[in-house]
Amino acid sequence: KTNDTPKFVYRGILLDTSRNFYHVDSILRTLDAMSYNKLNVLHWHIVDAFSWPVESKVHSELTEKGAYSTDMLYSYEETKKIINYAKSRAIRVMPEFNMPGNTFIVSDAHPEIMSCLNKQPNWDKFGPEPSSGQLNIADLRGSFAFDIITEYSRLFVDLGFHMGGGSLNLDWWKEDPVIELYVCDHPGESIESLVKGWFNQTVGKIQEMGKVPFAREDSVLNFGYEAKNTTIVEAWVSEDSVGKVVDKGYRAIATSWNRHYLDCGHGSWLSNFEGSSWCGPYKGWQKIYSYNPRAKIIDPAKQKLVLGGEVALWSAQSDETTVDRNLWPRTAAFAEIMWTGSIDPNTNSTKDIGKVARRLTTTDSAWLHAGICQSRCSPCGASAIPSH
């Protein structure tokens, strides 16, 4: 009898389809590859500052003005096709609609609910990348966020709903005259209290829709916001973030940028930025494989709060033509460590990286036969070369 159960219940890929578009076939191919590796969550970062590529029946103007083109959007039918295809392979599809930051694309349809739009030339004071823009957290027409949560909670059947909450900079709102006036007219209010109030209302709406809220660590570690402990937190800022998140009693998903960000090390897409990307260097499979998100957590109860992890393919420099080689085989190494853990049960010590290398190398041909054009692990004859 074989006893084969995963060490971590959450084993995922974050795929960003806002910065560059991925046609449905490439997403289905990625789901196939995920199923071969026993990954069970596609965290679909579907919307960000750059485009709104998913159909909205409530706010049709979002895709009319926010999609790159009419053939670069996901209809309801295509979205359901992806969800059902994933389900047949035991994979969840969890949507992320990043709010309130990094929402510049909303301004194409609704500039009246936005703050600090496209600040130039010092855009880096207002956001991690151009163009700047975020929802006005003091605007009384804040039902927009509720509309988004309500509509897409019904379209996406998964219990998880990721509200984003990352890359916030309070300077964005401090220079907004509408927010400045609101704070002056409401004694006791501040930018910080408005941020907390916005998150409280958003989490409440997600739960009202019967969903489990997911959020980035920024929202619970940086701004004094104390989310309900039903919120699951994506820990990405450092390898220590997982410990900080579980210390507050939250369940955590490990997505450390210096281990799990697969877009890094290809240079910067910003023309005024010399050298490597902000998150360089390139993350080889060895670095990904050698990370245990529970390693620094001593308390067994807190270890259980670490549900798992995900690799992240942010797509400023990736699209459907490069997705296979950007994901694989590095994500296969990640998948193994999420399923088996980092300790070899036969030796009770850390797994031999050389044996892992041989396994990855010998599967190169199988991947190609399956239609996955992954990067090669090594030269063809390297499987016969002893590891050092």
mmCIF file of N, CA and C in Angstrom, residues 117 131 205 227 247 276 331:
data_model
loop_
_atom_site.group_PDB
_atom_site.id
_atom_site.type_symbol
_atom_site.label_atom_id
_atom_site.label_comp_id
_atom_site.label_asym_id
_atom_site.label_seq_id
_atom_site.Cartn_x
_atom_site.Cartn_y
_atom_site.Cartn_z
ATOM 1 N N LEU A 117 -3.276 59.960 -10.346
ATOM 2 C CA LEU A 117 -3.173 59.294 -11.638
ATOM 3 C C LEU A 117 -1.936 59.715 -12.418
ATOM 4 N N SER A 131 2.038 53.067 -14.794
ATOM 5 C CA SER A 131 1.559 54.383 -14.395
ATOM 6 C C SER A 131 0.894 54.306 -13.021
ATOM 7 N N LYS A 205 -17.052 42.250 2.795
ATOM 8 C CA LYS A 205 -17.820 41.945 1.586
ATOM 9 C C LYS A 205 -17.430 40.588 1.019
ATOM 10 N N ALA A 227 -6.587 42.144 10.232
ATOM 11 C CA ALA A 227 -7.627 41.427 9.504
ATOM 12 C C ALA A 227 -8.218 40.344 10.390
ATOM 13 N N ASP A 247 2.987 34.587 13.341
ATOM 14 C CA ASP A 247 3.073 35.131 14.710
ATOM 15 C C ASP A 247 1.841 35.964 15.047
ATOM 16 N N SER A 276 20.119 44.949 -13.677
ATOM 17 C CA SER A 276 19.177 43.855 -13.517
ATOM 18 C C SER A 276 17.823 44.362 -13.044
ATOM 19 N N THR A 331 9.479 25.139 -11.659
ATOM 20 C CA THR A 331 8.264 24.903 -10.893
ATOM 21 C C THR A 331 8.097 23.432 -10.561
#
